[in-house]
XYZ file of C-alpha atoms in Angstrom:
664
model
C -13.359 -4.793 49.257
C -15.040 -1.525 50.243
C -17.608 0.131 47.997
C -15.264 2.993 47.234
C -12.470 0.633 46.121
C -14.998 -1.294 43.925
C -16.106 1.936 42.207
C -12.727 3.493 41.605
C -11.456 3.672 38.070
C -7.650 3.868 37.711
C -5.271 4.914 34.932
C -1.625 3.878 35.295
C 1.597 3.198 33.312
C 2.915 -0.265 32.866
C 5.110 -2.261 30.511
C 4.358 -5.348 28.434
C 7.111 -7.817 27.283
C 6.474 -9.871 24.199
C 8.572 -11.778 21.662
C 8.928 -9.160 18.864
C 11.058 -7.121 16.526
C 11.901 -3.388 16.284
C 10.141 -1.474 13.460
C 13.405 -0.245 12.232
C 14.533 2.898 10.324
C 12.129 4.347 7.806
C 12.855 4.157 4.056
C 14.510 7.553 3.266
C 13.295 7.632 -0.426
C 10.086 9.558 -0.842
C 7.267 7.204 -1.929
C 6.478 8.879 -5.267
C 4.773 5.899 -6.924
C 0.995 5.385 -6.751
C -0.375 3.249 -3.982
C -0.165 -0.543 -4.600
C -3.837 -0.726 -3.599
C -5.789 -3.952 -3.354
C -9.100 -2.335 -3.028
C -9.662 -1.274 -6.580
C -12.886 -2.043 -8.324
C -13.732 -3.252 -11.920
C -16.262 -1.305 -13.851
C -18.995 -3.974 -13.477
C -18.968 -3.525 -9.621
C -20.014 0.110 -9.902
C -23.189 -0.634 -11.844
C -26.335 -0.460 -9.749
C -24.468 0.828 -6.667
C -26.340 3.242 -4.383
C -25.708 6.788 -5.463
C -24.057 8.058 -2.280
C -21.797 4.979 -2.139
C -20.685 5.508 -5.759
C -19.991 9.145 -5.089
C -17.949 8.406 -1.943
C -15.879 5.658 -3.639
C -14.825 8.162 -6.250
C -14.205 11.016 -3.681
C -10.540 12.139 -3.155
C -8.876 8.763 -3.592
C -5.250 8.835 -2.273
C -2.466 9.036 -4.830
C 0.405 8.279 -2.614
C 1.300 8.076 1.029
C 3.353 11.258 0.973
C 4.226 13.119 3.182
C 4.807 9.891 5.244
C 7.753 7.634 4.750
C 7.689 3.920 4.171
C 8.415 1.617 7.177
C 10.084 -1.530 6.015
C 13.062 -1.865 8.175
C 11.888 -4.799 10.336
C 12.819 -8.504 10.279
C 11.406 -11.753 11.683
C 13.953 -12.817 14.193
C 12.046 -12.139 17.353
C 13.527 -11.544 20.843
C 11.994 -10.273 24.084
C 10.672 -6.743 23.411
C 9.358 -4.350 26.071
C 6.510 -2.029 25.189
C 5.192 0.890 27.211
C 1.473 0.502 28.095
C -1.322 2.537 29.679
C -3.818 0.518 31.701
C -7.248 1.892 32.494
C -9.451 -0.297 34.740
C -12.425 -0.561 37.049
C -13.723 -3.561 39.103
C -15.087 -5.030 35.896
C -12.564 -4.380 33.034
C -8.946 -4.032 32.577
C -7.961 -2.353 29.248
C -4.329 -2.262 28.043
C -3.330 0.423 25.451
C -0.099 0.734 23.515
C 0.449 4.528 23.082
C 3.650 4.021 21.059
C 1.863 1.878 18.497
C -1.069 3.931 17.239
C -2.919 3.805 20.564
C -3.871 0.182 19.903
C -5.865 -1.567 22.517
C -3.847 -4.699 23.141
C -6.089 -6.403 25.706
C -9.643 -6.090 27.182
C -9.913 -8.435 30.167
C -13.251 -9.016 31.855
C -12.597 -9.701 35.507
C -15.884 -11.282 36.677
C -15.672 -14.054 34.026
C -11.887 -14.181 33.594
C -12.215 -13.850 29.808
C -10.141 -11.938 27.327
C -12.649 -10.232 24.956
C -10.240 -9.562 22.161
C -7.766 -11.636 20.097
C -4.584 -10.756 21.943
C -1.547 -11.333 19.788
C 1.071 -13.208 21.721
C 3.882 -11.539 19.574
C 4.718 -8.270 18.076
C 5.468 -8.940 14.433
C 5.210 -6.064 11.969
C 4.161 -6.877 8.404
C 3.507 -4.899 5.253
C -0.222 -4.172 5.642
C -0.353 -0.458 6.526
C -0.515 2.184 3.836
C 3.119 2.958 4.636
C 4.297 -0.529 5.570
C 4.653 -1.662 9.044
C 1.424 -2.968 10.781
C 0.583 -5.683 13.243
C -2.437 -7.756 14.099
C -4.527 -8.110 17.304
C -6.528 -5.881 19.605
C -8.513 -2.753 18.587
C -6.902 -0.308 16.054
C -7.992 3.159 15.058
C -7.737 3.619 11.341
C -7.824 7.173 9.991
C -6.567 8.475 6.765
C -7.498 6.577 3.656
C -8.519 3.135 2.435
C -6.218 0.771 4.145
C -4.451 0.425 7.613
C -3.435 3.814 8.923
C 0.061 5.103 8.621
C 0.045 5.567 12.368
C -0.167 1.751 13.027
C 3.378 1.678 14.383
C 3.721 5.333 15.314
C 3.461 7.016 18.770
C 0.439 9.075 19.703
C 0.168 11.821 22.361
C -1.520 10.556 25.532
C -2.707 12.180 28.720
C -4.975 11.851 31.733
C -8.223 13.774 31.450
C -11.305 14.077 33.615
C -14.048 11.808 32.419
C -17.702 12.805 32.255
C -18.354 10.976 35.585
C -15.430 12.701 37.269
C -13.023 9.805 37.097
C -9.912 9.350 34.948
C -10.127 9.277 31.174
C -7.258 8.442 28.762
C -6.939 10.809 25.817
C -4.968 9.834 22.657
C -4.395 12.388 19.901
C -2.332 13.077 16.865
C -2.129 15.009 13.495
C -2.981 12.621 10.737
C -0.745 13.693 7.801
C -2.338 12.062 4.776
C -5.413 14.213 5.110
C -3.859 16.932 7.304
C -6.360 16.527 10.129
C -6.111 16.352 13.895
C -8.074 13.710 15.722
C -8.593 12.400 19.263
C -9.685 9.143 20.934
C -10.973 9.388 24.536
C -11.290 6.130 26.510
C -13.130 5.828 29.878
C -14.691 3.224 32.148
C -17.689 4.392 34.131
C -17.531 3.138 37.673
C -18.953 -0.411 37.869
C -19.498 -0.642 34.125
C -18.830 -3.649 31.918
C -18.425 -1.358 28.907
C -15.488 0.739 27.749
C -16.701 3.983 26.216
C -14.628 5.592 23.371
C -15.293 9.052 22.241
C -13.798 9.979 18.857
C -13.482 13.459 17.301
C -11.961 14.309 13.905
C -11.616 18.050 13.242
C -10.994 19.942 9.951
C -9.395 23.216 10.889
C -8.871 24.275 7.289
C -10.944 26.545 5.099
C -11.592 23.771 2.546
C -13.484 20.478 2.820
C -11.512 17.394 3.600
C -12.057 13.619 2.844
C -12.303 11.578 5.979
C -11.867 7.780 6.495
C -12.353 5.967 9.825
C -12.567 2.325 10.715
C -12.255 0.843 14.209
C -10.839 -2.727 13.646
C -11.417 -5.292 16.419
C -9.540 -8.624 16.355
C -11.565 -11.545 17.776
C -10.929 -15.295 17.822
C -12.015 -16.748 14.456
C -13.937 -19.620 15.996
C -16.750 -17.197 16.867
C -19.924 -16.468 14.981
C -20.164 -12.840 13.860
C -23.664 -11.176 13.971
C -24.825 -7.749 12.840
C -28.167 -6.264 12.174
C -28.361 -6.824 8.389
C -29.768 -9.198 5.843
C -27.372 -8.264 3.026
C -23.696 -7.374 2.764
C -21.266 -6.098 0.121
C -18.736 -8.756 -0.513
C -15.129 -7.907 -1.557
C -12.980 -10.838 -2.261
C -9.655 -9.434 -3.399
C -10.553 -9.955 -7.049
C -11.394 -6.292 -7.524
C -15.134 -7.000 -7.389
C -17.834 -5.764 -5.070
C -21.180 -7.535 -5.078
C -24.251 -7.606 -2.860
C -24.829 -10.962 -1.217
C -27.439 -12.182 1.336
C -26.583 -12.677 5.010
C -25.938 -15.119 6.533
C -25.661 -17.595 3.664
C -24.283 -17.034 0.159
C -23.208 -19.602 -2.413
C -24.509 -22.338 -0.050
C -22.182 -21.386 2.846
C -22.939 -19.533 6.133
C -20.521 -16.673 5.901
C -21.034 -15.515 9.424
C -18.542 -18.149 10.568
C -15.031 -16.843 9.669
C -13.652 -20.329 9.013
C -16.431 -21.315 6.645
C -15.020 -19.504 3.636
C -11.863 -20.688 1.780
C -10.225 -17.305 0.802
C -9.764 -13.986 2.657
C -12.830 -11.739 2.175
C -14.598 -8.563 3.398
C -18.290 -8.514 4.075
C -19.555 -4.877 4.620
C -23.026 -5.239 6.210
C -25.909 -3.216 4.797
C -27.321 -1.933 8.097
C -30.791 -0.293 7.485
C -31.272 3.380 8.411
C -32.714 3.768 11.774
C -31.388 0.427 12.930
C -29.099 0.427 15.998
C -25.491 0.049 14.979
C -23.693 -2.973 16.455
C -21.633 -6.040 15.723
C -20.783 -9.043 17.856
C -18.544 -12.116 17.934
C -19.812 -14.878 20.139
C -18.414 -18.407 20.788
C -20.219 -21.782 20.929
C -21.501 -21.017 24.379
C -22.906 -17.586 23.334
C -20.104 -15.632 25.017
C -17.990 -12.998 23.459
C -17.582 -9.275 22.561
C -20.082 -6.650 21.308
C -19.330 -3.262 19.841
C -21.981 -0.555 19.428
C -22.021 3.125 18.643
C -24.005 6.270 17.951
C -25.474 6.377 14.468
C -22.805 8.415 12.723
C -20.561 5.375 12.706
C -22.847 3.588 10.254
C -20.664 0.901 8.679
C -20.042 -2.657 10.022
C -17.785 -5.289 8.554
C -16.395 -8.804 8.970
C -12.912 -9.579 7.649
C -11.951 -13.270 7.551
C -8.913 -15.135 6.573
C -10.657 -18.304 5.613
C -9.545 -21.868 5.809
C -7.465 -21.997 2.580
C -3.792 -22.371 2.469
C -3.038 -18.746 1.779
C -5.223 -17.460 4.649
C -3.723 -19.959 7.106
C -0.145 -18.994 6.076
C -0.918 -15.344 6.658
C -2.345 -16.184 10.079
C 0.910 -17.926 11.008
C 2.927 -15.052 9.519
C 1.146 -12.421 11.561
C 0.783 -14.274 14.927
C 2.464 -17.475 16.223
C 1.958 -20.868 14.746
C -0.234 -23.077 17.051
C -1.798 -20.183 19.052
C -5.078 -19.822 17.130
C -6.231 -17.414 14.496
C -8.379 -14.275 14.369
C -10.974 -12.478 12.399
C -11.839 -8.844 12.506
C -15.102 -7.106 13.263
C -15.075 -3.478 12.234
C -16.989 -0.244 12.435
C -16.638 2.751 10.092
C -18.061 6.047 8.856
C -19.217 4.647 5.494
C -20.761 1.446 4.203
C -17.428 0.197 2.898
C -13.710 0.841 3.186
C -13.589 1.972 -0.470
C -15.292 5.242 0.498
C -14.258 8.569 1.879
C -16.636 10.994 3.504
C -16.632 14.734 3.068
C -15.982 16.803 6.217
C -16.833 20.528 5.696
C -14.344 23.289 6.285
C -13.830 24.045 9.921
C -16.286 21.221 10.819
C -15.920 18.121 12.949
C -17.192 14.588 13.271
C -17.841 13.135 16.741
C -19.299 9.815 17.834
C -19.197 7.417 20.721
C -18.345 3.651 20.566
C -18.744 1.147 23.400
C -17.098 -2.224 23.831
C -18.006 -4.916 26.322
C -18.820 -8.582 27.036
C -22.026 -10.123 25.804
C -23.712 -13.389 26.691
C -26.745 -14.727 24.753
C -28.524 -18.082 24.442
C -26.295 -20.232 22.467
C -29.167 -22.146 20.647
C -30.553 -18.888 19.391
C -27.209 -17.308 18.463
C -26.129 -20.348 16.455
C -29.416 -21.075 14.799
C -28.816 -22.324 11.281
C -32.427 -21.750 10.183
C -33.478 -18.450 11.782
C -31.053 -15.600 11.117
C -33.651 -13.020 12.368
C -34.072 -14.877 15.659
C -30.194 -15.039 16.057
C -29.924 -11.337 15.440
C -32.861 -10.602 17.639
C -31.458 -12.527 20.533
C -28.162 -10.532 20.440
C -29.970 -7.189 20.129
C -32.240 -7.961 23.066
C -29.211 -8.962 25.232
C -27.392 -5.851 24.077
C -30.263 -3.570 24.873
C -30.540 -5.177 28.419
C -26.715 -4.770 29.004
C -26.378 -1.286 27.436
C -29.581 0.479 26.201
C -29.339 2.435 22.954
C -30.558 5.509 24.828
C -27.555 5.239 27.210
C -25.172 5.289 24.271
C -26.661 8.520 22.953
C -26.670 10.012 26.601
C -23.011 9.035 27.071
C -22.147 10.746 23.803
C -23.831 13.956 24.896
C -22.261 13.841 28.382
C -18.789 13.380 26.747
C -18.882 16.128 24.135
C -18.302 19.032 26.629
C -15.307 17.063 28.050
C -13.781 16.630 24.630
C -12.463 20.220 25.000
C -11.026 19.702 28.439
C -7.349 20.452 28.439
C -5.255 17.365 29.334
C -3.614 16.992 32.766
C -0.814 14.642 33.312
C 1.044 13.862 29.969
C 1.589 10.094 29.675
C 3.243 9.687 26.205
C 4.373 11.890 23.371
C 3.610 11.583 19.727
C 5.251 13.370 16.814
C 6.074 17.036 16.329
C 4.151 17.382 13.066
C 0.998 18.666 14.792
C 2.882 21.408 16.633
C 4.333 22.534 13.313
C 0.916 22.742 11.656
C -0.581 24.565 14.634
C 2.214 27.132 14.480
C 1.708 27.532 10.700
C -2.022 27.793 10.762
C -2.399 29.385 14.192
C -5.073 26.844 14.858
C -7.057 26.773 18.130
C -7.721 23.138 19.096
C -9.083 22.878 22.628
C -8.385 19.546 24.240
C -5.580 18.526 21.876
C -2.515 20.665 22.498
C 0.314 20.248 20.052
C 3.106 21.778 22.159
C 6.223 23.366 20.593
C 8.142 21.057 22.958
C 7.350 18.132 20.736
C 9.231 19.652 17.676
C 12.199 17.633 16.745
C 14.929 17.337 14.137
C 12.472 16.196 11.371
C 10.560 19.417 11.786
C 13.465 21.775 12.074
C 13.992 22.547 8.377
C 10.249 23.298 7.994
C 10.259 25.489 11.005
C 13.091 27.407 9.375
C 11.046 27.739 6.172
C 8.037 28.882 8.137
C 10.019 31.539 10.104
C 12.647 32.689 7.634
C 11.188 31.735 4.223
C 14.109 29.319 3.378
C 15.376 25.813 4.127
C 19.040 25.872 5.180
C 21.360 23.616 3.272
C 22.651 20.764 5.415
C 26.058 21.090 6.982
C 26.930 17.444 6.313
C 25.762 15.081 3.639
C 23.149 12.552 4.422
C 19.747 11.173 3.214
C 17.335 14.079 3.006
C 14.514 14.158 5.534
C 10.765 13.901 4.899
C 8.956 16.263 2.556
C 5.868 18.234 3.302
C 3.520 18.318 0.328
C 0.316 20.050 1.455
C -0.545 23.086 -0.651
C 0.518 25.714 1.969
C 3.955 24.146 2.255
C 4.283 23.810 -1.531
C 3.533 27.558 -1.829
C 6.282 28.352 0.636
C 8.775 26.201 -1.183
C 7.945 27.846 -4.512
C 8.828 31.269 -3.072
C 11.926 30.171 -1.174
C 15.476 30.724 -2.521
C 16.181 28.032 -5.188
C 18.824 26.034 -3.377
C 19.377 22.353 -4.161
C 17.637 20.856 -1.027
C 14.701 23.243 -1.577
C 14.450 22.307 -5.176
C 14.389 18.626 -4.119
C 11.527 19.169 -1.690
C 9.614 21.418 -4.105
C 9.832 18.761 -6.762
C 8.432 16.129 -4.455
C 5.614 18.462 -3.415
C 4.828 19.247 -7.098
C 4.909 15.605 -8.052
C 2.363 14.824 -5.309
C 0.119 17.620 -6.676
C 0.136 16.010 -10.135
C 2.403 18.708 -11.672
C 4.869 16.063 -13.004
C 6.578 18.313 -15.608
C 7.245 21.057 -13.131
C 8.611 18.538 -10.637
C 11.159 17.295 -13.164
C 12.243 20.847 -13.871
C 12.746 21.546 -10.199
C 14.741 18.336 -9.690
C 16.871 19.153 -12.728
C 17.570 22.662 -11.449
C 18.594 21.148 -8.124
C 21.132 18.941 -9.810
C 23.180 21.870 -11.193
C 24.468 22.897 -7.781
C 23.642 19.881 -5.437
C 26.635 18.535 -3.439
C 24.527 15.285 -3.123
C 23.228 13.997 -6.413
C 21.664 10.726 -5.691
C 18.353 11.876 -4.112
C 17.575 14.074 -7.123
C 18.846 11.489 -9.627
C 16.466 8.850 -7.999
C 13.481 11.111 -8.263
C 14.258 11.773 -11.942
C 14.600 8.045 -12.473
C 11.139 7.475 -11.061
C 9.767 10.230 -13.393
C 11.443 8.437 -16.330
C 9.841 5.141 -15.374
C 6.468 6.664 -14.983
C 6.867 8.265 -18.468
C 7.853 4.978 -19.986
C 11.517 5.847 -20.514
C 12.927 2.543 -19.273
C 16.492 3.003 -20.571
C 17.021 6.357 -19.209
C 15.513 5.402 -15.882
C 18.111 2.592 -15.712
C 20.927 4.999 -16.513
C 19.843 7.415 -13.775
C 19.385 4.716 -11.226
C 22.900 3.361 -11.917
C 24.336 6.902 -11.661
C 22.376 7.546 -8.388
C 23.598 4.342 -6.748
C 27.208 5.129 -7.725
C 26.924 8.554 -6.164
C 25.380 7.199 -2.907
C 28.210 4.584 -2.578
C 30.730 7.314 -2.933
C 28.999 9.632 -0.512
C 27.897 7.306 2.302
C 30.055 7.891 5.393
C 29.458 4.888 7.587
C 27.365 1.676 7.974
C 24.900 3.368 10.392
C 21.190 2.820 10.393
C 20.348 5.848 8.017
C 23.004 5.024 5.341
C 22.252 1.325 5.432
C 18.482 2.005 4.874
C 19.306 4.426 2.034
C 21.634 1.977 0.324
C 19.164 -0.904 0.679
C 16.239 1.148 -0.659
C 18.069 2.668 -3.601
C 19.813 -0.556 -4.416
C 16.615 -2.472 -4.587
C 15.012 0.070 -6.881
C 18.119 0.305 -9.005
C 18.240 -3.391 -9.504
C 14.600 -3.484 -10.471
C 15.093 -0.760 -12.982
C 18.272 -2.337 -14.507
C 16.538 -5.730 -14.785
C 13.509 -4.101 -16.519
C 15.970 -2.639 -19.032
C 17.517 -6.169 -19.405
C 20.882 -5.195 -17.961
C 21.755 -8.029 -15.571
C 25.465 -7.129 -15.536
C 25.002 -3.627 -14.056
C 22.281 -5.083 -11.744
C 24.746 -7.581 -10.419
C 27.240 -4.759 -9.813
C 24.634 -2.947 -7.699
C 23.946 -6.205 -5.766
C 27.694 -6.672 -5.017
C 27.915 -3.263 -3.417
C 24.939 -3.783 -1.038
C 25.850 -4.469 2.603
C 26.265 -8.181 3.315
C 23.549 -7.962 6.006
C 21.225 -6.463 3.428
C 21.806 -9.100 0.894
C 20.917 -11.714 3.511
C 17.543 -10.229 4.222
C 14.526 -12.263 2.813
C 13.453 -9.349 0.473
C 16.858 -9.318 -1.090
C 16.966 -13.085 -1.424
C 13.881 -12.616 -3.620
C 15.765 -9.929 -5.591
C 18.588 -12.443 -5.953
C 16.178 -15.000 -7.500
C 15.145 -12.483 -10.068
C 18.821 -11.554 -10.782
C 19.805 -15.187 -11.225
C 16.863 -15.787 -13.540
C 17.932 -12.762 -15.644
C 21.498 -14.221 -15.760
C 20.106 -17.455 -17.036
C 21.045 -19.452 -14.001
C 17.755 -20.998 -13.046
C 19.334 -23.750 -11.092
C 20.926 -21.327 -8.717
C 17.654 -19.399 -8.539
C 15.847 -22.602 -7.576
C 18.424 -23.276 -4.913
C 17.500 -20.109 -3.146
C 13.902 -21.378 -2.856
C 15.091 -24.823 -1.675
C 17.393 -23.187 0.912
C 14.388 -21.165 2.231
C 13.811 -17.491 2.880
C 11.319 -15.190 4.551
C 10.399 -11.846 3.027
C 9.568 -9.926 6.181
C 7.974 -7.031 4.323
C 5.937 -9.106 1.864
C 3.140 -6.774 0.737
C -0.456 -7.884 1.549
C -1.864 -9.421 -1.731
C 1.534 -9.693 -3.333
C 1.890 -12.729 -5.727
C 5.567 -12.253 -6.639
C 6.783 -15.314 -4.786
C 4.309 -17.582 -6.569
C 5.048 -16.036 -9.906
C 8.848 -16.659 -9.547
C 8.085 -20.177 -8.323
C 6.156 -20.907 -11.424
C 9.174 -19.963 -13.538
C 11.422 -22.409 -11.644
C 9.208 -25.314 -10.643
C 9.004 -28.621 -12.422
C 5.740 -29.776 -14.067
C 3.036 -30.667 -11.514
C 5.102 -29.332 -8.603
C 3.034 -27.340 -6.148
C 4.105 -24.098 -4.473
C 5.458 -25.086 -0.966
C 3.154 -24.163 1.858
C 5.752 -21.773 3.392
C 5.513 -19.521 0.221
C 1.846 -19.767 -0.297
C 0.342 -16.263 0.583
C -2.434 -16.284 -1.869
C -5.500 -14.099 -1.110
C -7.764 -15.080 -3.942
C -8.598 -18.154 -5.950
C -5.783 -19.197 -8.346
C -6.543 -18.786 -12.090
C -6.802 -22.164 -13.881
């Protein structure tokens, strides 16, 4: 191999074929209800907390995932699935990126040693972990938005070839994050001959008001490794709504730096001292593994582990493939913990640089049970030799002028939402073009509103599209002609803003002339539920489902998704009002394929219990089912089993997804 060949960095398209499932159609019902958020704190946890941490935990918490839609249309019957990839490599590293799935790094392969540095998931299996549903495990993901996995987990990003600081190829990923209404970019490049992937990140706030920002880079690594970070303390969050400071590495008599040492899933947010170099590493028994380091703005470091308990092991099987080994996550973020959001000033930006690469250290020192300081020191010394701290700062400074470089060859396309926002705000965003060519059918009604001041009524009936809820769009809706579809969207935007009474009035006005009643009736039913009017909510849900069944034109994907989503909510509301008969009537009108899905087998169990037929409900458990979109932290399966099981009978392992100790 010639010297020029050895030094050349390449960027190319490729494909990856894995066993997997399609993400499926989004849920067409706007997510009006508050987030089902695991990361809530009890009052005791907030006592004695550092002042800046307490302030950021309370800063601009997300109320819902609007304007996003929920993604829950996937199953678990996997077949060969081909995914587009972008591969950037030099003579040392080969990095495989999934532009259609949040820009996730799927693999980082170190050529000289023949080692995969990440946990590379052998399957693509969505599960209900993202803020809006579908998420998958493995690799390196870029989490922006709010506490939780980003709504872009299973969404396409824009991607293009850009010139890197050293003159080679750089891969740029960018999109418009809709929860916080902010554009961002991720630039990946491999300097010639380097063992380290550099990642430049920029989040911009083009608005004339401050914005809350959340960012965590989540890195999946084999769970048999030891995780090391430059800290003697950590904030422990154990899915019991408590946050407490614990020593590192050992707490409660157990060394928590080994992911398999704990029993239950847990987060450890490391308290990295000011002035200390930011890094985190995961190393195997021989001292080999991955290290991540960054410029100082990315201050937080975290270990997430599933633990060795039954629930954690079941989740590992659920998200990966039984028998292929589990994973833990090492993470890096803008704040100490993932409960916090950081203020970004109007028309400001955050930029930082991360680097990822192999690390080898003396195993006796790394795995010292007696001397944590020596273990940390060994890793830090090896990191400084491999990639000096000064080089990270220099790489960041070298990259910043290139962050504005206009992309060259376009390699993948994201959504049209950014183009719509750029048109509305006349924003100038060098380096991240949101071209009008990316506008699609979802943006068309809003482009009409922007240009003509009104949303046209649809020519044919169908589930309404997504609603925009930012203040500027709400203002436009309020001045638009009061047509039914406009009143529907206006009500959703008002609801999101907390103006619940006005939202109800908008939906009621829309009902007077609407050719399609069920979307408005469903919104009013949710409002009734939130106000405690259980009976009226049940009435409206029943009426909405009747209207949908009369209106639906075919068994296509959109109508099937609408019927499933509304039917599930209607049955819940009718059972809450103790009306099993009407709930059964809704069940019977669902599509047969919908009733066969695991989520609806669980609905059937609840329906049978309400009808007094516990024997038939138990038979559903005995027959077996899988709830593909079981929410992280959900305990509904265990709760229903407790109502049907015999004294002393344990929850079968296949249904045990517990993430916290069981209450005695």
